[in-house]
Short mmCIF file of C-alpha atoms and ligand atoms in Angstrom, two decimals:
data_model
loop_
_atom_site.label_atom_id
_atom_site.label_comp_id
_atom_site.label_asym_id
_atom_site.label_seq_id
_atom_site.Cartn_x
_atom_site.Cartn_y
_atom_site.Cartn_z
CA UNK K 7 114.53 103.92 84.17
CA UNK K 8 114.92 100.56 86.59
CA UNK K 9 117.15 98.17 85.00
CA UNK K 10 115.04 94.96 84.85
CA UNK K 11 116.02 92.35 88.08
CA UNK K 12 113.69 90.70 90.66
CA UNK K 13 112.37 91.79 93.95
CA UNK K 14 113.17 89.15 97.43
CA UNK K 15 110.41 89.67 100.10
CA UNK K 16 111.15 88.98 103.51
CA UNK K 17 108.52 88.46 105.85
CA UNK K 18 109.82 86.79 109.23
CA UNK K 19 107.73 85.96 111.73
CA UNK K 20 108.50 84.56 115.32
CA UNK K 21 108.52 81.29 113.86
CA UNK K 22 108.87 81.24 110.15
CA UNK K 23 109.82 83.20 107.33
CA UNK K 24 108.11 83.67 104.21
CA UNK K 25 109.77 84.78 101.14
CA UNK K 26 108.98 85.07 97.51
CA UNK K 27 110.52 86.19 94.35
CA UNK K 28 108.74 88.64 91.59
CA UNK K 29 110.14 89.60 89.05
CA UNK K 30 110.03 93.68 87.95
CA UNK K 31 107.69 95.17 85.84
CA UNK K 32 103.67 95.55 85.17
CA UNK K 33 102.10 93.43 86.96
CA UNK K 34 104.96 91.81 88.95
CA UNK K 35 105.76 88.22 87.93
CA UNK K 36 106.07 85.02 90.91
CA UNK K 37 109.19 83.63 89.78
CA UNK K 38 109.59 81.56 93.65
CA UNK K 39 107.72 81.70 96.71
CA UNK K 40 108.30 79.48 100.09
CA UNK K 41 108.43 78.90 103.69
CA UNK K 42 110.67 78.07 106.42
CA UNK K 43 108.58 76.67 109.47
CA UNK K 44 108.76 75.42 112.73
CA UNK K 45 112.08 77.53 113.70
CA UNK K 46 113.32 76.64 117.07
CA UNK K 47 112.05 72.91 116.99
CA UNK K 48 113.86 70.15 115.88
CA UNK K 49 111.09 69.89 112.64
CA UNK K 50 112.30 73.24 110.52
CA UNK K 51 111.31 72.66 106.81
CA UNK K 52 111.98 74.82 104.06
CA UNK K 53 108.87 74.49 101.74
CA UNK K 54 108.81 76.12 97.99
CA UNK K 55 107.51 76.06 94.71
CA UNK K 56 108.77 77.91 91.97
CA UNK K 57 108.01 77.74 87.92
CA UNK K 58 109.08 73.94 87.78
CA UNK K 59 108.46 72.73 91.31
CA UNK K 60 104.74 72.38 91.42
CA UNK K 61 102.97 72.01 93.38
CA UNK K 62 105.62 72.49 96.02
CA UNK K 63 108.49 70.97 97.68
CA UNK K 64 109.83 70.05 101.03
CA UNK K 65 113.55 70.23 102.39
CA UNK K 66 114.24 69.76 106.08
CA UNK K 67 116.20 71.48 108.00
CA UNK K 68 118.80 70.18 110.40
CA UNK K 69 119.25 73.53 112.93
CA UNK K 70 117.50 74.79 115.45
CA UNK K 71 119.07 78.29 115.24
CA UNK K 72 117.69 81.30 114.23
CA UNK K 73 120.59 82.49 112.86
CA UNK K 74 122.01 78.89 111.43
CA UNK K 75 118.60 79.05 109.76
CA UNK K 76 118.42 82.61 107.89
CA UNK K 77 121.90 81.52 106.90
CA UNK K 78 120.80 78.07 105.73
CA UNK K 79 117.82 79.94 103.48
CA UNK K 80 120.69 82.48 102.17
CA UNK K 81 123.00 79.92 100.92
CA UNK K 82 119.76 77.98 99.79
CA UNK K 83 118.12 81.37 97.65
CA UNK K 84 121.25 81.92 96.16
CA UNK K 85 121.58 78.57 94.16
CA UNK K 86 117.76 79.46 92.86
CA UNK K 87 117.21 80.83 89.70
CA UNK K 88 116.83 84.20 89.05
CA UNK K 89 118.24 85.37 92.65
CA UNK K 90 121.57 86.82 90.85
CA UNK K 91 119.43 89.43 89.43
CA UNK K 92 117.80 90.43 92.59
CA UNK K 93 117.80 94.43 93.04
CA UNK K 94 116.12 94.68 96.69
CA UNK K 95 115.29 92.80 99.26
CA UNK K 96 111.68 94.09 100.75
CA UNK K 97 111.01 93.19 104.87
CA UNK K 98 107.95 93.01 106.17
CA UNK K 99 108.59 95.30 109.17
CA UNK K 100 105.34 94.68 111.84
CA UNK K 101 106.57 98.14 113.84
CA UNK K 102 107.61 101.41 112.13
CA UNK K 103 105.87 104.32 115.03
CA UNK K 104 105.11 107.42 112.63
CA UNK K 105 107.06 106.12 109.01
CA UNK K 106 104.08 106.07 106.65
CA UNK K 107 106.29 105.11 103.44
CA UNK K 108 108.19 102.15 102.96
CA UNK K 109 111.82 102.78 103.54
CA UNK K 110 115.42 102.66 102.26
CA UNK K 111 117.34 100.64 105.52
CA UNK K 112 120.20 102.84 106.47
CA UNK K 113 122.49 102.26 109.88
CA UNK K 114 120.07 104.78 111.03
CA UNK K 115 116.40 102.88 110.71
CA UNK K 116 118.18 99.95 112.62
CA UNK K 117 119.54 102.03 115.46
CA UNK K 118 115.77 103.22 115.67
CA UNK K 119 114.12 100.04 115.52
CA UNK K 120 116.49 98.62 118.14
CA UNK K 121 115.42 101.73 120.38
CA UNK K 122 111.54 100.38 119.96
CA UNK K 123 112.60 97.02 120.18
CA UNK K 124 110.27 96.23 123.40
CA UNK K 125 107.37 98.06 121.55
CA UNK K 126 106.89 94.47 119.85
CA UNK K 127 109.64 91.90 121.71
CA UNK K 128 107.90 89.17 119.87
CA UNK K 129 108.57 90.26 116.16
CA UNK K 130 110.78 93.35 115.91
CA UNK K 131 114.38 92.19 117.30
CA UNK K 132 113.37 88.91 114.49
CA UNK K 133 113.18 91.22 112.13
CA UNK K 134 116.26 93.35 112.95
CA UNK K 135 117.71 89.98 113.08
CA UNK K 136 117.43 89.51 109.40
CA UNK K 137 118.17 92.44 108.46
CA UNK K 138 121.35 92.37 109.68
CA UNK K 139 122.33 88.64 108.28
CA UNK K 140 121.10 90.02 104.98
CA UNK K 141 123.33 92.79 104.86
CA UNK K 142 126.64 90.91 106.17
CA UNK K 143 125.84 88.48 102.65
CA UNK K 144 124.68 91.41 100.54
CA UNK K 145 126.53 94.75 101.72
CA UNK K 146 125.81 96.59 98.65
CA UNK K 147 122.40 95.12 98.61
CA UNK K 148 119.26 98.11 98.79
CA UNK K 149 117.18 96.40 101.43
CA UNK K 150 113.49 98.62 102.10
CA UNK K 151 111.07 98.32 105.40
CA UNK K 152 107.30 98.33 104.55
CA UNK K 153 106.13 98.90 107.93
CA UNK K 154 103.12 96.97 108.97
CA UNK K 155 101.99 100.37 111.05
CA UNK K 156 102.20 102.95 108.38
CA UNK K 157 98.88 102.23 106.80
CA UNK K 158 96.67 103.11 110.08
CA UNK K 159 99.22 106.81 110.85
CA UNK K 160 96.48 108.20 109.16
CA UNK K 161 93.74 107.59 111.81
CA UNK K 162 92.73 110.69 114.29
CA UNK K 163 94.17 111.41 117.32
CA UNK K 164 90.71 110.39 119.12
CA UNK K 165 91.69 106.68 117.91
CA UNK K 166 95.29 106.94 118.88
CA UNK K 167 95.54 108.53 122.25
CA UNK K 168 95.36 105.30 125.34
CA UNK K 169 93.74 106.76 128.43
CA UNK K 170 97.11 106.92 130.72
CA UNK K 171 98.65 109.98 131.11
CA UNK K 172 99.77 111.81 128.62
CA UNK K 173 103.25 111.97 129.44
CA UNK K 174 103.61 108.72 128.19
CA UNK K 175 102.18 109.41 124.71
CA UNK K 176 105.09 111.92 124.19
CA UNK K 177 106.82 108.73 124.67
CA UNK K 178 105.47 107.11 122.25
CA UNK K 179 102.74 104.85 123.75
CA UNK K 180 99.82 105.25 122.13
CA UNK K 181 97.44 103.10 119.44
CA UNK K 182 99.82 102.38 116.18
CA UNK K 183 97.51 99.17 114.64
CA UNK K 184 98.81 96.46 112.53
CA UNK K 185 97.87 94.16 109.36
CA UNK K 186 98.59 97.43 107.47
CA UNK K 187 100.40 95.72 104.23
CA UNK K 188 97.17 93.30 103.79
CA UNK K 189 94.45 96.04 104.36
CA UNK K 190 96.84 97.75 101.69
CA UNK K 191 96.35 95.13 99.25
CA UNK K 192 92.92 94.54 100.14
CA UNK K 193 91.76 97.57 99.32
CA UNK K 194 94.12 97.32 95.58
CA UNK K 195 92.01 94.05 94.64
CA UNK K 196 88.89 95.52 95.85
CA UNK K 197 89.21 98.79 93.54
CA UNK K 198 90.86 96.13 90.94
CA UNK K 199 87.95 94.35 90.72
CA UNK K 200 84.93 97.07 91.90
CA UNK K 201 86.54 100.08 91.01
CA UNK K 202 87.19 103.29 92.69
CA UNK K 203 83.72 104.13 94.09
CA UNK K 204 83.70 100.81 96.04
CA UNK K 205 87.49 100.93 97.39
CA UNK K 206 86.72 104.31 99.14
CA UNK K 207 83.42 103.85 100.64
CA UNK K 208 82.78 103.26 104.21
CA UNK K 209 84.70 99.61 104.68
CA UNK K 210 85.10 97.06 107.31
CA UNK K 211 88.20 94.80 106.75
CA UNK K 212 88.64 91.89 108.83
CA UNK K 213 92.04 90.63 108.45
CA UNK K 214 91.13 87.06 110.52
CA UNK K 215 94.28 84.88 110.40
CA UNK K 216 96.20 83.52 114.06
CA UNK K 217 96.84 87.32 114.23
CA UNK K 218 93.48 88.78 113.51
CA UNK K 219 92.31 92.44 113.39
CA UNK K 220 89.80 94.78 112.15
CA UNK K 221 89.91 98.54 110.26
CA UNK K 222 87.81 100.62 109.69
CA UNK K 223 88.17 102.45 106.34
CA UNK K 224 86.70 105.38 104.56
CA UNK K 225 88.58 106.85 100.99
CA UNK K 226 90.99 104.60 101.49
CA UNK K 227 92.41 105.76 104.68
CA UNK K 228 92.28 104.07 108.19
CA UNK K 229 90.13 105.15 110.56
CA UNK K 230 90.44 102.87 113.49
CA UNK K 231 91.49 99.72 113.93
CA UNK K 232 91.47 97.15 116.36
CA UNK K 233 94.69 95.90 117.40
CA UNK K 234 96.78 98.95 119.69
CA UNK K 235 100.19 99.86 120.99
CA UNK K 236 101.02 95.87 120.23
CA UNK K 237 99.70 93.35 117.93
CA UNK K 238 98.00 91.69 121.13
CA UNK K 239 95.08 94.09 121.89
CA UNK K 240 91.55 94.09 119.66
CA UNK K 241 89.55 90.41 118.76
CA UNK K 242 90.78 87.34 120.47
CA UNK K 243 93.30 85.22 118.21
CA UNK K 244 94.97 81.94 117.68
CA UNK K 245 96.85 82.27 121.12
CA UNK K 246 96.98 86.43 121.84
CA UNK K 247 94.11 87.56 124.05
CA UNK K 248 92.82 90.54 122.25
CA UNK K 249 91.59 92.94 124.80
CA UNK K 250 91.60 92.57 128.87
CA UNK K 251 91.04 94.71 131.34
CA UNK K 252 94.40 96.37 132.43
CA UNK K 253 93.21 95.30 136.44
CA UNK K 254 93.96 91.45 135.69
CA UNK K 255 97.83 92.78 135.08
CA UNK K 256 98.27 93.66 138.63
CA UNK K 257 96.06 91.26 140.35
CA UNK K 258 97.62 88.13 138.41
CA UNK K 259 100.89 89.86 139.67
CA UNK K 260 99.94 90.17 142.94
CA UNK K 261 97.91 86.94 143.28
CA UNK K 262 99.61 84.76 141.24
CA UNK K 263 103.20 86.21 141.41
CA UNK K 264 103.56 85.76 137.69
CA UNK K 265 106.79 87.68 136.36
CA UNK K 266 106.44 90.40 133.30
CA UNK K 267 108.07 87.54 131.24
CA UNK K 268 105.36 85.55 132.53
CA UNK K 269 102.48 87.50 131.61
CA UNK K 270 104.33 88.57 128.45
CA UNK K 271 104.13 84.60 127.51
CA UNK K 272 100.82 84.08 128.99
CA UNK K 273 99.11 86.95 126.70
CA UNK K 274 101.17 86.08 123.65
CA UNK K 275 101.54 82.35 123.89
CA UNK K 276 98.88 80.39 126.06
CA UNK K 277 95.50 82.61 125.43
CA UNK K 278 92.80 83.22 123.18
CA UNK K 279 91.69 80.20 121.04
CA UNK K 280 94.14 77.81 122.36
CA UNK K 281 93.57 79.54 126.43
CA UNK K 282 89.86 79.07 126.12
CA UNK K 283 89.60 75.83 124.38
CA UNK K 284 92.60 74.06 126.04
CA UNK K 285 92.95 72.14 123.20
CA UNK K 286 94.19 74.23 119.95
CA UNK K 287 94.91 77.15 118.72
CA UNK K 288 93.41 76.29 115.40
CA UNK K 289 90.25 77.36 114.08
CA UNK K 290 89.87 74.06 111.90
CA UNK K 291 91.02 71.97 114.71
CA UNK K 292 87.88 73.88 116.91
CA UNK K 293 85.57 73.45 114.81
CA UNK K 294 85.99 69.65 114.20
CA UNK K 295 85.78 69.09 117.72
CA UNK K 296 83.06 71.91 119.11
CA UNK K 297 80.26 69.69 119.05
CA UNK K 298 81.40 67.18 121.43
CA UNK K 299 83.81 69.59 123.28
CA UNK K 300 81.80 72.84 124.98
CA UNK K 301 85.15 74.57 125.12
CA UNK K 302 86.06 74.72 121.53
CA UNK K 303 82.08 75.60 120.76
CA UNK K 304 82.58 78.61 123.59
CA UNK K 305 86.33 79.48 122.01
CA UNK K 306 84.17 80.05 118.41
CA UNK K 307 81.41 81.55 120.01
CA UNK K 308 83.58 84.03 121.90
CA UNK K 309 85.52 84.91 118.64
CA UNK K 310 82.44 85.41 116.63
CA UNK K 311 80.74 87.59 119.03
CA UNK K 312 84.03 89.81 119.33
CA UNK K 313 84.72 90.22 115.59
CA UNK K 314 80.56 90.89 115.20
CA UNK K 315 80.93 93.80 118.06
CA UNK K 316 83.87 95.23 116.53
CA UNK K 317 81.74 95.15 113.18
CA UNK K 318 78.79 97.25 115.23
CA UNK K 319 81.43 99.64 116.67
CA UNK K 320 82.83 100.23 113.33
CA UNK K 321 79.69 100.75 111.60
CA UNK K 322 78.83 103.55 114.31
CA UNK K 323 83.13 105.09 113.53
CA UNK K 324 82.28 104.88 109.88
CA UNK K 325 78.73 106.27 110.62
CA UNK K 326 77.62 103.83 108.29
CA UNK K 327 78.65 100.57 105.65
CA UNK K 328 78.98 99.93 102.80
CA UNK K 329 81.38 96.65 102.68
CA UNK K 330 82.63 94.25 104.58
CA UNK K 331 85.88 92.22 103.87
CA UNK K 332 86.81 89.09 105.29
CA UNK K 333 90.39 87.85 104.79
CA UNK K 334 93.36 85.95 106.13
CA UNK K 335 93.29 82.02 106.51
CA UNK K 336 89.83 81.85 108.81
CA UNK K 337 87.93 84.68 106.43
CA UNK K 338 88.99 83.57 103.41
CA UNK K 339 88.27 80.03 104.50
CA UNK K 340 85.43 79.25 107.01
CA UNK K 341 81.92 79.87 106.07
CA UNK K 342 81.19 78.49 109.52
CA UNK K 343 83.01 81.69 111.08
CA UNK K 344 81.79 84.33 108.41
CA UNK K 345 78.32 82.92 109.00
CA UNK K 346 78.68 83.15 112.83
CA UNK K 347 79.84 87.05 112.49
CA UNK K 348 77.52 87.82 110.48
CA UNK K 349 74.38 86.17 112.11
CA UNK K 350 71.39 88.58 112.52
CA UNK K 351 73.29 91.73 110.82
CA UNK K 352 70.50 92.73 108.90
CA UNK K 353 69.24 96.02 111.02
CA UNK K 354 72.91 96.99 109.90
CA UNK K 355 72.49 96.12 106.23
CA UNK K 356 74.33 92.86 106.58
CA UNK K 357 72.83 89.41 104.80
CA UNK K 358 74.45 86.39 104.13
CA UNK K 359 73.89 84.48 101.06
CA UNK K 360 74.81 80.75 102.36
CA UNK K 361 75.28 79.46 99.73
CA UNK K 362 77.60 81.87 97.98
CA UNK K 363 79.34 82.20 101.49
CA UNK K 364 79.53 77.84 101.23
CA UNK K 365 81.50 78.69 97.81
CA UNK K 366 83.28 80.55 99.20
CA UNK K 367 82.92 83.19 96.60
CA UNK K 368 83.95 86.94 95.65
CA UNK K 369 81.01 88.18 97.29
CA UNK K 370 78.79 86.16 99.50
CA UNK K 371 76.33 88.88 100.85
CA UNK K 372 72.62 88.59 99.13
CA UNK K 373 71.76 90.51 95.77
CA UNK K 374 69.78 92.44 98.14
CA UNK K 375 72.39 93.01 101.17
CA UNK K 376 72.51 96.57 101.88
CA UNK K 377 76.48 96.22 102.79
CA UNK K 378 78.25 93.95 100.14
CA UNK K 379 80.25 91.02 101.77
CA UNK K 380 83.86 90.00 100.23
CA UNK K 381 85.91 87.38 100.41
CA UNK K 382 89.50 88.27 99.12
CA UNK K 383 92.33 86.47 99.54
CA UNK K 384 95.17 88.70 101.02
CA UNK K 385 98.94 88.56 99.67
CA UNK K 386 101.30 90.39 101.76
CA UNK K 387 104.57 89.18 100.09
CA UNK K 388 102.88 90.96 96.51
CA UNK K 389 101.81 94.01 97.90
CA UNK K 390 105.67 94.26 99.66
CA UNK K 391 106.90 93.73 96.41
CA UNK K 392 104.68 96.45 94.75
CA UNK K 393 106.00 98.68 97.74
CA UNK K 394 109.41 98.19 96.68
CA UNK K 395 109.09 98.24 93.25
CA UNK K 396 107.35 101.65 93.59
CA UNK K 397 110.14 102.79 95.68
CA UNK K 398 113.16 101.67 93.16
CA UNK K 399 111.22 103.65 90.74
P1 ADP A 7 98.90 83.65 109.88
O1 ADP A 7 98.27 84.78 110.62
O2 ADP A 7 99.88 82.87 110.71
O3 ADP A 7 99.39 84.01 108.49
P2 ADP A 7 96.70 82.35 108.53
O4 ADP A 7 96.22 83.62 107.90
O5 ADP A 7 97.23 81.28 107.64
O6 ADP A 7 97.72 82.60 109.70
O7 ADP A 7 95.44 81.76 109.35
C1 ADP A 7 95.56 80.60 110.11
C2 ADP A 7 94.20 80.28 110.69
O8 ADP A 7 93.28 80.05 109.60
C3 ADP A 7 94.20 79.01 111.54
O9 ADP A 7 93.39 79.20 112.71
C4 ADP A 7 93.51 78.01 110.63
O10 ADP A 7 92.84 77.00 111.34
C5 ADP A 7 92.53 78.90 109.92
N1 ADP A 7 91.99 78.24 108.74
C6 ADP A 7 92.61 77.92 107.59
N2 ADP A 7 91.76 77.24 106.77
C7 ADP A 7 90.58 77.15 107.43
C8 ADP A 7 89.31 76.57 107.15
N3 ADP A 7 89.08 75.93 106.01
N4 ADP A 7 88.34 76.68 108.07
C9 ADP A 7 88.56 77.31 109.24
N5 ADP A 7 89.72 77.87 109.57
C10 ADP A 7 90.73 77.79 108.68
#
């Protein structure tokens, strides 16, 4: 049996780091959760909250470092109640190629996520990163991926093959998908709360956050999803492009003599949201501003009517729906956006009830909506926690 303890989650982005305490058992129990944001810029804040520190507090943060920083929130966690009884430390790990469990971190893993390192420059070496400053404070420490990819290894080969030769399949380029921890909890709240017939019908989740993807879902297993070889490729997002035609690679190349760095920055950094609207990269910040600006009102548009075709190519994948779920900071929050999306659905099956969807409530599709329309709010650092508690077990 698992001596009791608590569970650290890790989940490091490119510029933050999220992390949260839980306590073992059944259900898992938020003893801490926080935030370290704005890393690289001269404004990095640690914000938590814990059982006494509600709602949450602020301390600043005087490096710029990476490094200075993960050892800053080390030294920080372990003055915090309840982190001397910590048994594992869970990452959030966005690439794991073919591991569909969470795993035990050996010398090993590392060595192989180092090899795959340019399958996802903008996240993995990050994550490596803090892996490693982990285990030079905690040697003995069990630290365990939960891979972001494992959720979607179950898809067919139809969805994973790219159309370039196949030589460089065996290499391992082909369609992995992403947002697999969330679609994993998703789908645990949804059979939670609607039970099993519900959880394994023929869903659409729409994980809409500044990374944003779709899946398509059918007894509980991934189908398709939108986002590819990298996190970039599917809907358009906060400031990734989503999908473009391979040809502008070259031609921007060629015309523009923009370096791979370049590009690299250009498709991660300066596009979707913030590229079209040259303003933000913030869906609230758009939508304040899209009826006097046209380019925020054509950034929404553009977003709506890519998450909406995604919706009708999933529906034909799935061949047929019977729920949609929005999530992440957009669908959990903006009717605005849900409304857009779902706008003249109904030969699918799709209505909106407005006024639910103003609420926004559980389920905001009409009592007679063919497809039922959620709202759930996802919780990655929970569901990492469940992974590892499952695998100390
Ligand atoms: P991340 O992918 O970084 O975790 P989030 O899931 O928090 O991001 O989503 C951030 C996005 O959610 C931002 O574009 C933000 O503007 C948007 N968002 C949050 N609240 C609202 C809201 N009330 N209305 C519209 N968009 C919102």
């Amino acid at each position: 049996m698992l001596k009791e303890g608590n569970i650290l989650t890790i989940n490091g982005g490119s510029s933050s780091i999220k992390f949260s305490l839980y306590k073992t058992g059944e259900p898992l129990i938020l003893l801490l959760s926080g935030e370290i944001e704005n890393i690289g810029t001269k404004n990095a804040k640690l914000h938590y909250t814990n059982s006494k520190n509600k709602p949450r507090s602020t301390v600043n943060i005087k490096s710029k470092k990476s490094d200075e920083i993960t050892d800053f929130l080390i030294n920080w966690l372990k003055k915090q109640e309840g982190f001397d009884s910590v048994l594992a430390i869970g990452h959030r790990i966005v690439h794991g190629m073919q591991h569909t469990e969470p795993e035990i971190i050996t010398p090993q893993l590392i060595k192989e996520l180092k090899e795959i390192s340019d399958f996802d420059p903008e996240h993995l070496p990050q994550e490596i990163k803090l892996i490693e400053i982990f285990k030079k404070h905690f040697p003995t420490l069990k630290q365990i991926s939960c891979f972001d990819t494992s959720f979607h290894t179950s898809m067919p080969t139809v969805a994973k093959l790219l159309t370039i030769p196949r030589s460089y399949y065996e290499k391992g380029i082909q369609r992995y998908g992403f947002h697999g921890i969330s679609y994993a909890y998703l789908l645990q709240e949804l059979k939670r709360i609607e039970g099993d017939k519900t959880a394994n019908g023929k869903l659409i989740l729409a994980h809409l956050g500044n990374g944003a993807s779709l899946a398509a879902v059918e007894n509980g297993k991934s189908k398709d999803t939108s986002m590819g070889f990298t996190p970039i490729s599917g809907i358009p997002m906060s400031t990734r492009t989503g999908d473009l035609d391979p040809g502008v690679v070259s031609y921007l190349m060629k015309h523009e003599k923009i370096s791979p760095k370049q590009f690299n920055t250009l498709i991660n950094h300066q596009s979707g949201l913030l590229g079209l609207s040259e303003t933000s990269s913030d869906m609230r910040e758009l939508l304040k501003s899209e009826e006097t600006d046209v380019r925020a009102k054509e950034a929404i548009d553009l977003f709506c009517y890519q998450v909406k075709k995604y919706i009708g190519a999933y529906s034909t994948v799935l061949e047929g729906l019977d729920g949609l779920v929005f999530s992440g900071g957009i669908g959990e929050n903006s009717p605005e956006i849900r409304s857009g999306i779902c706008k003249n659905l109904l030969f699918l099956g799709i209505e909106i009830d407005e006024s639910k969807n103003n609420k926004n409530e559980f389920i905001i599709s009409s009592d007679t909506s063919k497809v039922k329309v959620y709202v759930i709010k996802t919780n990655e650092e929970l569901m990492i926690a469940k992974l590892v508690y499952k695998t100390l077990l």
